[in-house]
Coordinates of C-alpha atoms in Angstrom, one line a residue:
M1 CA 36.7 -19.7 0.1
T2 CA 34.9 -22.0 2.4
D3 CA 37.7 -24.2 3.1
N4 CA 38.9 -21.2 5.3
P5 CA 39.5 -22.2 9.0
A6 CA 39.4 -18.5 10.0
L7 CA 36.1 -17.9 8.2
T8 CA 34.6 -21.2 9.5
F9 CA 35.1 -19.8 13.2
G10 CA 34.2 -16.3 12.7
L11 CA 30.8 -17.4 10.8
S12 CA 30.2 -20.1 13.7
M13 CA 30.4 -17.1 16.2
A14 CA 27.8 -14.9 14.1
L15 CA 25.6 -17.6 13.6
G16 CA 25.3 -18.7 16.6
M17 CA 24.6 -15.5 18.2
L18 CA 21.8 -14.8 15.3
A19 CA 20.5 -18.3 16.0
Q20 CA 20.1 -17.6 19.7
A21 CA 18.7 -14.1 19.3
L22 CA 16.2 -15.5 17.1
A23 CA 15.3 -18.1 19.3
R24 CA 14.6 -15.9 22.1
R25 CA 12.3 -13.7 19.9
M26 CA 10.5 -17.1 19.1
R27 CA 10.4 -18.3 22.7
I28 CA 11.7 -21.7 22.1
P29 CA 15.0 -23.6 23.2
G30 CA 17.8 -22.0 21.6
I31 CA 19.5 -25.6 20.7
I32 CA 16.9 -26.4 18.4
I33 CA 17.7 -23.3 16.0
L34 CA 21.4 -23.8 16.7
L35 CA 21.5 -27.5 15.3
A36 CA 19.3 -26.6 12.5
A37 CA 21.8 -23.8 11.5
G38 CA 24.7 -26.0 11.7
L39 CA 23.0 -28.7 9.5
L40 CA 21.9 -25.8 7.1
F41 CA 25.5 -23.9 7.1
G42 CA 27.5 -27.2 7.3
P43 CA 28.9 -29.6 4.4
D44 CA 25.6 -31.0 3.9
G45 CA 23.7 -28.0 3.6
L46 CA 25.3 -24.5 2.2
N47 CA 28.8 -25.8 3.1
W48 CA 29.6 -22.1 4.5
I49 CA 30.9 -23.9 7.5
Q50 CA 33.4 -26.6 7.3
P51 CA 34.8 -27.7 10.8
D52 CA 37.4 -30.1 9.3
S53 CA 39.3 -27.0 7.9
L54 CA 40.1 -26.6 11.3
G55 CA 41.6 -29.5 11.9
S56 CA 43.6 -30.3 15.6
A57 CA 42.3 -26.7 16.5
M58 CA 39.1 -27.8 16.6
H59 CA 39.6 -29.7 19.8
I60 CA 41.3 -26.9 21.6
I61 CA 38.5 -24.6 20.8
V62 CA 36.2 -26.9 22.1
G63 CA 38.1 -27.3 25.3
F64 CA 38.6 -23.4 25.9
A65 CA 34.8 -23.0 25.6
V66 CA 33.6 -25.9 27.6
A67 CA 35.8 -24.6 30.3
V68 CA 34.0 -21.1 30.2
I69 CA 31.0 -22.6 30.0
L70 CA 31.3 -25.2 33.1
F71 CA 33.1 -22.3 35.0
E72 CA 30.0 -20.2 34.7
G73 CA 27.4 -23.1 35.6
G74 CA 29.5 -23.4 38.7
M75 CA 29.8 -20.1 39.8
N76 CA 25.7 -20.4 39.5
L77 CA 25.9 -23.2 42.0
R78 CA 25.0 -22.1 45.5
I79 CA 26.4 -24.6 48.3
S80 CA 23.6 -23.5 50.6
R81 CA 20.7 -24.7 48.2
I82 CA 22.8 -27.8 46.8
K83 CA 23.0 -28.9 50.8
R84 CA 18.8 -28.6 51.0
E85 CA 18.7 -31.0 48.3
Q86 CA 21.9 -33.0 48.8
L87 CA 20.3 -36.6 48.9
A88 CA 18.5 -36.3 45.9
I89 CA 21.8 -34.5 44.1
Q90 CA 24.1 -37.5 45.3
G91 CA 21.7 -40.1 44.2
L92 CA 21.4 -38.8 40.9
I93 CA 25.2 -38.1 40.0
T94 CA 26.1 -41.8 41.3
I95 CA 23.5 -44.4 41.2
S96 CA 21.5 -42.5 38.4
A97 CA 24.4 -42.1 36.5
F98 CA 25.2 -45.7 36.8
I99 CA 21.8 -47.0 35.8
T100 CA 22.0 -44.3 33.1
L101 CA 25.4 -46.0 31.6
V102 CA 24.1 -49.5 31.7
G103 CA 21.0 -48.3 30.2
G104 CA 22.7 -46.8 27.4
T105 CA 24.8 -49.6 26.7
L106 CA 21.9 -52.6 26.7
S107 CA 19.9 -50.4 24.5
T108 CA 22.2 -50.1 21.7
L109 CA 23.3 -53.8 21.7
F110 CA 19.5 -54.6 21.6
F111 CA 18.1 -52.0 19.1
L112 CA 21.1 -51.4 17.0
D113 CA 23.1 -54.7 17.2
W114 CA 26.5 -52.6 18.0
D115 CA 29.6 -54.3 19.5
F116 CA 30.3 -54.1 23.2
R117 CA 33.2 -51.7 22.9
T118 CA 30.8 -49.1 21.0
S119 CA 27.8 -49.6 23.3
I120 CA 29.7 -48.9 26.3
L121 CA 31.2 -45.8 24.8
F122 CA 27.9 -44.6 24.2
G123 CA 26.5 -45.6 27.6
T124 CA 29.5 -43.5 29.2
L125 CA 28.7 -40.5 27.1
I126 CA 25.1 -40.1 28.1
I127 CA 25.6 -40.1 31.6
V128 CA 26.0 -36.0 31.2
T129 CA 22.8 -33.7 31.0
G130 CA 22.8 -30.5 29.8
P131 CA 23.1 -27.6 32.0
T132 CA 23.5 -25.2 29.0
V133 CA 19.9 -26.3 27.8
I134 CA 18.2 -26.9 31.5
S135 CA 19.1 -23.2 32.6
P136 CA 17.5 -21.3 29.9
L137 CA 14.7 -24.2 29.8
L138 CA 13.9 -23.4 33.6
K139 CA 13.8 -19.9 33.2
R140 CA 11.3 -20.1 30.4
I141 CA 8.8 -22.4 32.1
R142 CA 9.3 -21.4 35.9
I143 CA 9.3 -24.9 37.4
H144 CA 9.5 -25.5 41.2
H145 CA 12.7 -24.0 42.7
G146 CA 13.5 -27.4 44.4
V147 CA 13.4 -29.4 41.3
S148 CA 15.4 -26.6 39.6
T149 CA 18.1 -26.8 42.1
I150 CA 18.2 -30.4 41.5
L151 CA 18.2 -30.1 37.7
E152 CA 21.0 -27.5 37.5
A153 CA 23.7 -29.4 40.2
E154 CA 22.7 -32.6 38.5
G155 CA 23.7 -31.0 35.1
I156 CA 26.8 -29.0 35.9
L157 CA 28.1 -31.7 38.2
L158 CA 27.6 -34.6 36.2
D159 CA 29.2 -32.9 33.2
A160 CA 32.4 -32.8 35.0
I161 CA 32.3 -36.3 36.4
G162 CA 30.5 -37.9 33.1
A163 CA 33.1 -36.3 30.9
I164 CA 36.1 -37.9 32.9
V165 CA 34.4 -41.2 33.0
A166 CA 33.7 -41.2 29.0
V167 CA 37.1 -40.1 28.3
V168 CA 38.6 -43.2 30.5
A169 CA 36.2 -45.6 28.8
L170 CA 37.5 -44.4 25.6
E171 CA 41.3 -44.9 26.6
V172 CA 40.2 -48.3 28.1
A173 CA 38.7 -49.2 24.9
I174 CA 41.2 -48.0 22.2
S175 CA 44.4 -49.0 24.4
P176 CA 46.5 -51.2 22.5
S177 CA 47.7 -52.6 25.7
G178 CA 44.5 -53.6 27.3
L179 CA 43.9 -51.3 30.0
S180 CA 42.5 -53.1 32.6
L181 CA 38.9 -51.7 34.2
L182 CA 40.5 -51.4 37.5
K183 CA 43.0 -49.2 36.2
G184 CA 40.5 -47.4 34.1
F185 CA 38.3 -47.0 37.7
Y186 CA 41.8 -45.6 39.4
H187 CA 42.2 -43.1 36.7
I188 CA 38.8 -41.5 37.0
I189 CA 39.0 -41.3 40.9
T190 CA 42.6 -39.6 40.5
R191 CA 41.7 -37.3 37.6
L192 CA 38.2 -36.2 39.7
G193 CA 40.6 -35.6 42.7
I194 CA 43.4 -33.6 40.9
G195 CA 40.7 -31.7 39.3
T196 CA 39.0 -31.0 42.6
L197 CA 42.2 -30.0 44.2
F198 CA 43.2 -27.5 41.1
G199 CA 39.7 -26.1 41.5
V200 CA 39.4 -25.4 44.9
T201 CA 43.1 -24.3 45.1
G202 CA 42.8 -22.1 41.9
G203 CA 39.4 -20.5 42.8
A204 CA 40.6 -19.9 46.6
L205 CA 43.7 -18.0 45.4
L206 CA 41.8 -16.3 42.8
T207 CA 39.3 -15.1 45.2
L208 CA 42.4 -14.1 47.7
L209 CA 43.7 -11.9 45.0
F210 CA 40.2 -10.1 44.5
R211 CA 39.8 -9.3 48.2
I212 CA 43.3 -7.2 47.8
R213 CA 41.5 -4.3 46.3
R214 CA 44.2 -2.3 44.5
L215 CA 45.8 -5.7 43.4
V216 CA 44.3 -6.1 40.0
P217 CA 43.7 -2.8 37.9
E218 CA 40.2 -1.6 37.8
G219 CA 38.4 -2.8 34.4
L220 CA 41.1 -5.8 34.1
E221 CA 38.9 -8.0 36.5
N222 CA 37.0 -10.0 33.9
V223 CA 39.7 -10.6 31.4
F224 CA 42.0 -11.6 34.4
I225 CA 39.7 -14.4 35.5
L226 CA 39.1 -15.4 31.6
S227 CA 42.9 -16.0 31.5
W228 CA 43.2 -17.6 34.9
V229 CA 40.3 -20.2 33.9
F230 CA 42.1 -21.0 30.8
A231 CA 45.3 -21.7 32.4
L232 CA 43.6 -23.4 35.3
F233 CA 41.9 -25.6 32.8
Q234 CA 45.4 -26.4 30.8
L235 CA 47.4 -26.9 34.0
S236 CA 45.1 -29.2 35.3
N237 CA 44.7 -31.2 31.9
A238 CA 48.3 -31.1 31.6
L239 CA 49.2 -33.0 34.7
S240 CA 46.2 -35.3 34.4
P241 CA 44.3 -35.6 31.0
E242 CA 40.6 -34.0 31.0
S243 CA 40.7 -33.1 34.6
G244 CA 40.4 -29.6 33.5
I245 CA 36.8 -29.7 33.2
A246 CA 36.5 -30.8 37.0
A247 CA 39.1 -27.9 38.0
V248 CA 36.9 -25.0 36.3
T249 CA 33.7 -26.5 37.6
I250 CA 35.2 -26.5 41.1
A251 CA 36.9 -23.3 40.6
G252 CA 33.6 -21.6 39.6
M253 CA 31.7 -23.0 42.6
T254 CA 34.6 -21.8 45.1
I255 CA 34.4 -18.2 43.4
G256 CA 30.4 -18.1 43.5
N257 CA 30.4 -19.1 46.7
S258 CA 32.8 -16.6 48.0
K259 CA 32.5 -12.9 49.1
T260 CA 34.1 -10.8 46.2
Y261 CA 33.6 -7.3 45.1
I262 CA 33.7 -8.7 41.3
H263 CA 31.3 -11.3 41.7
R264 CA 28.5 -9.4 39.9
E265 CA 30.5 -8.0 37.2
L266 CA 31.9 -11.2 36.8
L267 CA 28.6 -13.1 36.5
E268 CA 27.4 -10.7 33.6
F269 CA 30.6 -11.1 31.5
K270 CA 30.6 -15.2 31.9
E271 CA 26.8 -15.1 31.3
Q272 CA 27.5 -13.1 28.1
L273 CA 30.6 -15.1 27.0
T274 CA 28.8 -18.6 27.5
V275 CA 26.1 -17.8 25.2
L276 CA 28.8 -16.6 22.7
M277 CA 30.7 -20.0 23.4
I278 CA 27.3 -22.2 23.5
G279 CA 26.4 -20.7 19.9
M280 CA 29.6 -21.2 18.3
L281 CA 30.2 -24.8 19.6
F282 CA 26.8 -26.1 18.7
I283 CA 27.1 -24.6 15.0
L284 CA 30.5 -25.9 14.6
L285 CA 29.7 -29.5 16.2
A286 CA 26.3 -29.8 14.5
A287 CA 27.8 -28.9 11.4
D288 CA 30.3 -31.7 11.8
V289 CA 27.7 -34.3 11.8
R290 CA 26.1 -35.9 8.6
L291 CA 22.7 -36.2 8.1
S292 CA 23.4 -39.4 6.2
H293 CA 25.1 -40.8 9.3
I294 CA 21.6 -40.0 11.4
Y295 CA 19.4 -41.2 8.7
N296 CA 21.4 -44.7 8.5
L297 CA 20.7 -45.3 12.2
G298 CA 16.9 -45.9 11.0
I299 CA 13.8 -46.2 13.3
N300 CA 16.0 -48.4 15.4
G301 CA 18.2 -45.1 16.4
V302 CA 14.4 -43.4 17.4
F303 CA 13.5 -46.6 19.3
T304 CA 17.2 -46.3 21.3
V305 CA 16.5 -42.5 22.1
L306 CA 12.8 -43.4 23.3
F307 CA 13.7 -46.4 25.5
L308 CA 16.4 -44.0 27.4
M309 CA 14.0 -41.1 27.7
I310 CA 10.8 -43.6 28.7
I311 CA 12.2 -46.5 30.6
I312 CA 15.7 -45.5 31.5
R313 CA 15.5 -42.0 32.9
P314 CA 12.6 -42.4 35.3
L315 CA 14.1 -45.8 36.5
A316 CA 17.4 -43.7 37.3
V317 CA 15.5 -41.1 38.8
F318 CA 13.3 -43.0 40.9
A319 CA 16.3 -45.3 42.1
G320 CA 18.7 -42.5 42.8
T321 CA 16.3 -40.4 44.8
A322 CA 14.8 -42.9 46.8
R323 CA 16.4 -42.0 50.2
S324 CA 15.8 -38.4 49.3
K325 CA 12.4 -37.0 50.8
L326 CA 11.4 -35.7 47.4
E327 CA 7.4 -36.2 46.4
K328 CA 6.5 -38.6 43.8
K329 CA 5.3 -35.6 41.4
H330 CA 8.9 -34.1 42.0
K331 CA 10.5 -37.4 41.0
I332 CA 8.2 -37.8 37.8
L333 CA 9.1 -34.0 36.8
L334 CA 12.8 -34.9 37.1
A335 CA 12.4 -38.3 34.9
W336 CA 10.7 -36.4 32.6
I337 CA 13.3 -33.5 32.1
A338 CA 16.6 -34.7 31.1
P339 CA 17.8 -32.8 28.0
R340 CA 21.4 -33.4 26.9
G341 CA 23.7 -30.5 25.8
I342 CA 27.2 -29.0 24.9
V343 CA 29.2 -31.2 26.9
A344 CA 27.9 -34.4 25.2
A345 CA 28.1 -33.2 21.7
A346 CA 31.6 -32.0 22.5
V347 CA 32.8 -35.8 23.9
A348 CA 31.0 -37.3 21.0
S349 CA 32.9 -35.3 18.5
L350 CA 36.2 -36.1 20.3
F351 CA 34.9 -40.0 20.4
A352 CA 34.7 -39.9 16.9
F353 CA 37.8 -38.4 16.0
E354 CA 39.9 -40.5 17.8
L355 CA 37.9 -43.7 16.9
N356 CA 38.6 -43.1 13.4
L357 CA 42.3 -42.6 14.2
H358 CA 42.4 -45.9 15.6
G359 CA 40.7 -47.7 12.9
Y360 CA 36.8 -47.7 14.2
D361 CA 34.1 -46.1 12.9
G362 CA 32.7 -43.6 15.4
S363 CA 30.3 -41.7 13.2
Q364 CA 27.2 -43.7 14.2
L365 CA 28.2 -42.9 17.7
R366 CA 28.3 -39.5 17.5
A367 CA 25.1 -39.5 15.1
L368 CA 23.4 -41.2 18.0
V369 CA 24.1 -38.8 20.7
F370 CA 23.2 -35.7 18.2
L371 CA 19.8 -37.8 17.5
L372 CA 19.3 -38.0 21.7
I373 CA 20.2 -34.4 22.2
T374 CA 17.8 -33.2 19.7
M375 CA 14.9 -35.6 20.8
T376 CA 15.5 -34.9 24.3
V377 CA 15.6 -31.0 24.0
L378 CA 12.5 -31.4 22.0
S379 CA 10.7 -33.1 24.4
A380 CA 11.7 -30.8 27.3
G381 CA 11.1 -27.6 25.7
I382 CA 7.6 -28.5 24.3
T383 CA 6.1 -30.3 26.7
G384 CA 8.3 -29.2 30.1
G385 CA 5.9 -26.6 30.8
W386 CA 2.5 -28.6 30.5
V387 CA 3.7 -31.5 32.4
A388 CA 4.8 -29.2 35.1
A389 CA 1.4 -27.6 35.1
I390 CA -0.6 -31.3 35.7
L391 CA 1.8 -32.1 38.3
N392 CA 1.1 -28.5 40.0
L393 CA 4.8 -27.6 40.1
K394 CA 4.7 -24.8 37.8
R395 CA 5.2 -21.6 39.5
K396 CA 1.7 -19.6 39.0
S397 CA 1.6 -15.9 38.0
E398 CA 1.4 -13.3 41.3
S399 CA 3.8 -16.1 43.1
G400 CA 5.6 -13.9 45.4
W401 CA 7.6 -11.0 46.5
V402 CA 10.8 -9.1 45.4
I403 CA 12.3 -7.1 48.1
L404 CA 15.1 -4.4 47.3
G405 CA 17.5 -4.9 50.1
A406 CA 18.8 -8.4 52.6
H407 CA 19.6 -5.9 55.5
E408 CA 17.9 -7.0 58.9
V409 CA 14.4 -5.5 58.2
A410 CA 14.2 -7.1 54.8
R411 CA 15.1 -10.4 55.9
L412 CA 12.7 -10.4 58.5
L413 CA 9.7 -9.1 56.5
A414 CA 10.9 -11.7 53.7
R415 CA 10.8 -14.3 56.6
L416 CA 7.0 -13.2 57.5
L417 CA 6.0 -13.1 54.1
K418 CA 7.1 -17.0 53.3
Q419 CA 4.8 -17.9 56.3
D420 CA 2.0 -17.8 54.0
E421 CA 4.0 -20.0 51.1
N422 CA 4.9 -16.7 49.4
E423 CA 7.8 -16.8 47.3
V424 CA 10.1 -14.0 48.4
I425 CA 13.3 -12.8 46.7
C426 CA 16.0 -10.2 48.3
I427 CA 18.1 -8.3 45.7
D428 CA 21.6 -6.7 47.3
E429 CA 24.7 -5.8 46.5
D430 CA 26.3 -6.5 49.8
P431 CA 28.0 -10.1 49.8
Q432 CA 27.3 -10.3 53.8
A433 CA 23.7 -9.6 53.7
C434 CA 23.2 -11.8 50.9
R435 CA 24.9 -14.8 52.6
L436 CA 22.8 -14.0 55.9
A437 CA 19.6 -14.0 53.7
E438 CA 20.6 -17.5 52.0
N439 CA 21.4 -19.0 55.6
E440 CA 18.0 -17.9 56.6
G441 CA 16.4 -20.0 53.7
I442 CA 15.7 -16.6 51.5
K443 CA 16.4 -16.5 47.9
V444 CA 18.5 -13.8 47.5
F445 CA 20.3 -12.5 44.0
Y446 CA 23.6 -10.8 44.3
G447 CA 23.5 -8.1 42.1
N448 CA 22.7 -4.4 41.1
A449 CA 18.6 -4.4 41.3
L450 CA 18.9 -1.3 38.8
E451 CA 20.2 -3.5 35.8
E452 CA 18.1 -5.3 33.1
R453 CA 19.8 -8.6 33.9
T454 CA 19.1 -8.7 37.3
L455 CA 15.4 -7.6 36.9
Q456 CA 14.8 -10.2 34.5
R457 CA 16.3 -12.7 36.3
A458 CA 13.9 -11.9 39.4
E459 CA 11.0 -12.6 36.7
L460 CA 8.9 -9.8 37.7
D461 CA 6.1 -10.3 35.3
S462 CA 5.0 -13.4 37.5
R463 CA 5.2 -11.5 41.0
K464 CA 2.6 -9.9 43.1
G465 CA 4.7 -6.9 43.7
I466 CA 8.0 -5.5 44.7
I467 CA 9.0 -3.9 48.1
A468 CA 12.0 -1.2 47.8
L469 CA 13.6 -1.0 51.0
S470 CA 17.4 0.0 50.3
G471 CA 18.7 2.9 52.4
N472 CA 18.4 5.1 49.3
E473 CA 15.2 6.3 48.8
E474 CA 16.1 7.5 45.4
V475 CA 17.3 4.1 44.1
N476 CA 14.1 2.7 45.7
F477 CA 12.0 5.3 43.3
I478 CA 13.9 4.4 40.4
F479 CA 14.1 0.4 41.4
S480 CA 10.1 0.5 41.4
Q481 CA 9.8 2.1 38.2
R482 CA 12.1 -0.3 36.4
A483 CA 9.9 -2.7 38.0
K484 CA 6.7 -1.4 36.8
H485 CA 8.1 -1.5 33.2
L486 CA 8.5 -5.1 33.3
G487 CA 5.4 -6.3 35.7
K488 CA 2.3 -4.1 34.5
E489 CA 0.5 -5.3 37.5
L490 CA 2.8 -5.3 40.3
N491 CA 2.1 -4.1 43.7
I492 CA 4.8 -1.2 44.3
L493 CA 5.4 -0.4 47.8
I494 CA 8.5 2.2 47.8
G495 CA 10.4 3.1 51.2
I496 CA 11.2 6.6 52.1
K497 CA 12.7 7.9 55.5
Y498 CA 11.5 10.7 57.8
G499 CA 11.9 14.3 56.9
E500 CA 14.0 13.7 53.4
E501 CA 13.3 16.4 50.8
G502 CA 14.0 13.9 47.8
I503 CA 11.1 11.3 47.3
T504 CA 7.7 12.7 48.4
S505 CA 4.5 10.4 49.3
T506 CA 3.1 12.7 46.8
M507 CA 5.5 11.5 44.1
I508 CA 5.0 7.8 45.3
G509 CA 1.2 8.0 44.9
D510 CA 1.6 9.8 41.3
A511 CA 3.7 6.9 40.5
G512 CA 1.3 4.5 41.4
G513 CA 3.0 3.1 44.6
R514 CA 2.5 3.0 48.1
I515 CA 4.4 3.4 51.5
P516 CA 5.5 0.0 53.1
F517 CA 5.0 0.2 57.0
G518 CA 2.1 2.9 56.4
R519 CA 4.6 5.6 56.8
P520 CA 8.1 6.9 56.5
V521 CA 10.5 5.0 58.3
D522 CA 14.5 4.9 58.9
I523 CA 15.4 1.5 57.6
D524 CA 19.2 1.6 58.8
L525 CA 18.2 2.7 62.6
W526 CA 15.6 -0.4 62.9
S527 CA 18.1 -2.5 61.2
S528 CA 20.8 -1.5 64.0
W529 CA 18.2 -2.3 66.5
I530 CA 17.6 -5.8 65.2
R531 CA 21.5 -6.3 65.0
G532 CA 21.7 -5.2 68.8
G533 CA 19.0 -7.7 69.8
Q534 CA 16.8 -4.6 71.0
T535 CA 13.8 -5.8 69.3
S536 CA 10.9 -8.7 69.3
C537 CA 8.3 -9.6 66.9
S538 CA 4.8 -10.3 67.8
S539 CA 1.4 -10.8 65.9
C540 CA -1.6 -9.1 67.6
E541 CA -5.2 -9.3 66.8
L542 CA -7.5 -6.4 66.2
T543 CA -10.7 -7.0 68.4
E544 CA -13.0 -3.9 67.1
D545 CA -13.3 -2.4 64.0
T546 CA -11.5 1.5 64.0
D547 CA -10.5 3.6 61.6
L548 CA -6.8 2.5 62.2
G549 CA -4.0 4.2 60.4
F550 CA -0.2 3.5 60.7
K551 CA 0.8 7.2 59.9
D552 CA 0.6 7.7 64.0
E553 CA 4.0 10.0 65.0
S554 CA 3.8 8.3 68.3
M555 CA 4.7 5.0 66.9
R556 CA 7.9 6.5 65.6
G557 CA 10.8 4.5 67.0
V558 CA 8.4 2.4 69.1
L559 CA 6.3 0.0 66.5
L560 CA 7.0 -1.1 63.2
P561 CA 3.8 -2.7 61.6
M562 CA 5.2 -5.4 59.4
V563 CA 2.4 -7.7 57.9
V564 CA -1.0 -8.2 58.1
S565 CA -3.0 -11.7 58.0
H566 CA -6.8 -11.5 56.6
K567 CA -8.5 -14.9 56.1
G568 CA -5.3 -16.8 55.6
T569 CA -3.5 -14.4 53.2
T570 CA -0.5 -12.4 53.9
M571 CA 0.4 -9.0 52.9
P572 CA 2.8 -6.3 53.5
V573 CA 1.3 -3.4 55.5
H574 CA 1.0 -0.1 53.4
E575 CA -0.4 3.1 54.0
Q576 CA -3.4 2.9 52.2
M577 CA -4.5 -0.9 53.7
T578 CA -7.7 -1.1 55.7
I579 CA -7.1 -3.2 58.9
K580 CA -10.5 -5.1 59.9
K581 CA -11.8 -6.9 63.1
G582 CA -10.1 -10.5 63.2
D583 CA -7.2 -9.4 60.9
F584 CA -3.7 -10.4 62.6
V585 CA -0.9 -7.6 62.3
T586 CA 2.9 -9.1 63.1
F587 CA 4.9 -5.9 64.7
L588 CA 8.3 -5.2 65.2
C589 CA 8.9 -3.8 68.7
N590 CA 11.6 -1.9 70.1
D591 CA 12.1 -3.4 73.3
Q592 CA 13.3 -0.2 74.9
K593 CA 9.7 1.3 74.5
K594 CA 7.7 -2.0 75.4
E595 CA 5.3 0.0 77.7
T596 CA 4.8 2.8 75.2
A597 CA 4.3 0.2 72.6
H598 CA 1.8 -1.8 74.7
G599 CA -0.2 1.3 75.4
W600 CA -0.9 2.1 71.8
L601 CA -1.5 -1.4 70.9
Q602 CA -4.2 -1.5 73.6
E603 CA -5.5 1.8 72.7
N604 CA -6.2 0.6 69.2
R605 CA -7.9 -2.3 70.4
F606 CA -5.1 -4.9 69.4
T607 CA -4.5 -8.1 71.8
I608 CA -1.3 -8.2 73.2

């Protein structure tokens, strides 16, 4: 029964999902339980899963799964965020990668006495890190956003580049005609070039198709894109072997940074599919490794991995980021967190298969890669948060605000709050508003704020509060209640409009919320004034203690109090806030009513 390929395939999917569900409950890296489950249910354990029964289909399955994983990873990379850290990222995927290659080669030559061919193949294999491991890890330990961006970009981009470099190195190593090193470099450049060309073209064409609303029937968008990804991956590979990895990664980046109406649904679908693929692959690939091969590495195998983690990784990071403006503590954290993931495991299995076909033993190579994966994931998962805390790079609780909306008023409020080093996240379904927010340096989530997945991504349990400023006050109220369920101690501000008969101030008070700006406000009207250049912003100091309140009807359409600064702390204005002498209030002023605004400010003891 166990020699049944269909059973192996089905069990690997089910066990992969069970393992990841268990890992989330236990709050540990999923890869740990996946590797353990693969070994337990594989030939060295219960023998329920036999990867050998899949034959050549194994590599086809792995290829398709890796395509989905890297496409989803590419979609999550924002060009605007990459540009802000481009010097560090460029250094990590070039200089650092080369140092890792050399370090991996030398370590196996010295500690394990391998031949040069196997050693350099191992060196090329470990260039890649692991975005499928890094992304869940970063969500769990909540480290500095700049470091998170660099780690994610390094992992995703190096998976594409490193896989091509490794496969070309394998071709050089096993070529009976003695494929030259110079020709190998030519193959690397051409495959990356072809993959990039296919990725940009395929991603741009797909984006164009989805801008024509009626072209793809509603409900078929996700499967349409999935089939497109598979076809793009195989077409690129058919023209230039292994270039498909680069193609799907670039295609994901192209679509992820474009404005398409299916972007939110696509991300959710791809994330779920990626979880399924990661679970299945790690179960299959771990089951394909023999414990005896890992045991045969001995203590020198452990020394090899430790040398790579403690010596080579820090050396590579500090050399690669020398031209960047990163602080020393950022570099130390980057050096400490470098887990390997699914691409390293998949390419290692491919190497073992191809080397065995050509009369070489590839079992030790694959075993060492899996030992590296296990030790780096354990290290990053167990100690990553601790190291980040010591370096003061772990985001603290009550670390900022989540704003529902990315319109003009929301973006202005976000910028004002950020001046006090508050972390601010805007959530909106309007791609144009999201793009403008990103261009202004504001972190933004494109999606439906009422969905559980979006709320979890915003990490509400670590925020000071939420400010619901969408144009629909019913949505604002529902969002606030869902947010309150996830973050028990949140400050909740719920925007409502003048004269609306839906959500009342009494309802907001009963729900534990407050009204931003001190009173009901027509957000859409103020946003239109900002767009038209009809407003100005100024910070005014209160010179005398007064019974100041912002419910004054004469302020309607004249002044909009945004934030108050008290002893170095900046908070959004709400109707229960007490303003004291010496506090600074930042107002948005309607320029068409400046005289009225100045009169009100003077009357209420504000400097102008």
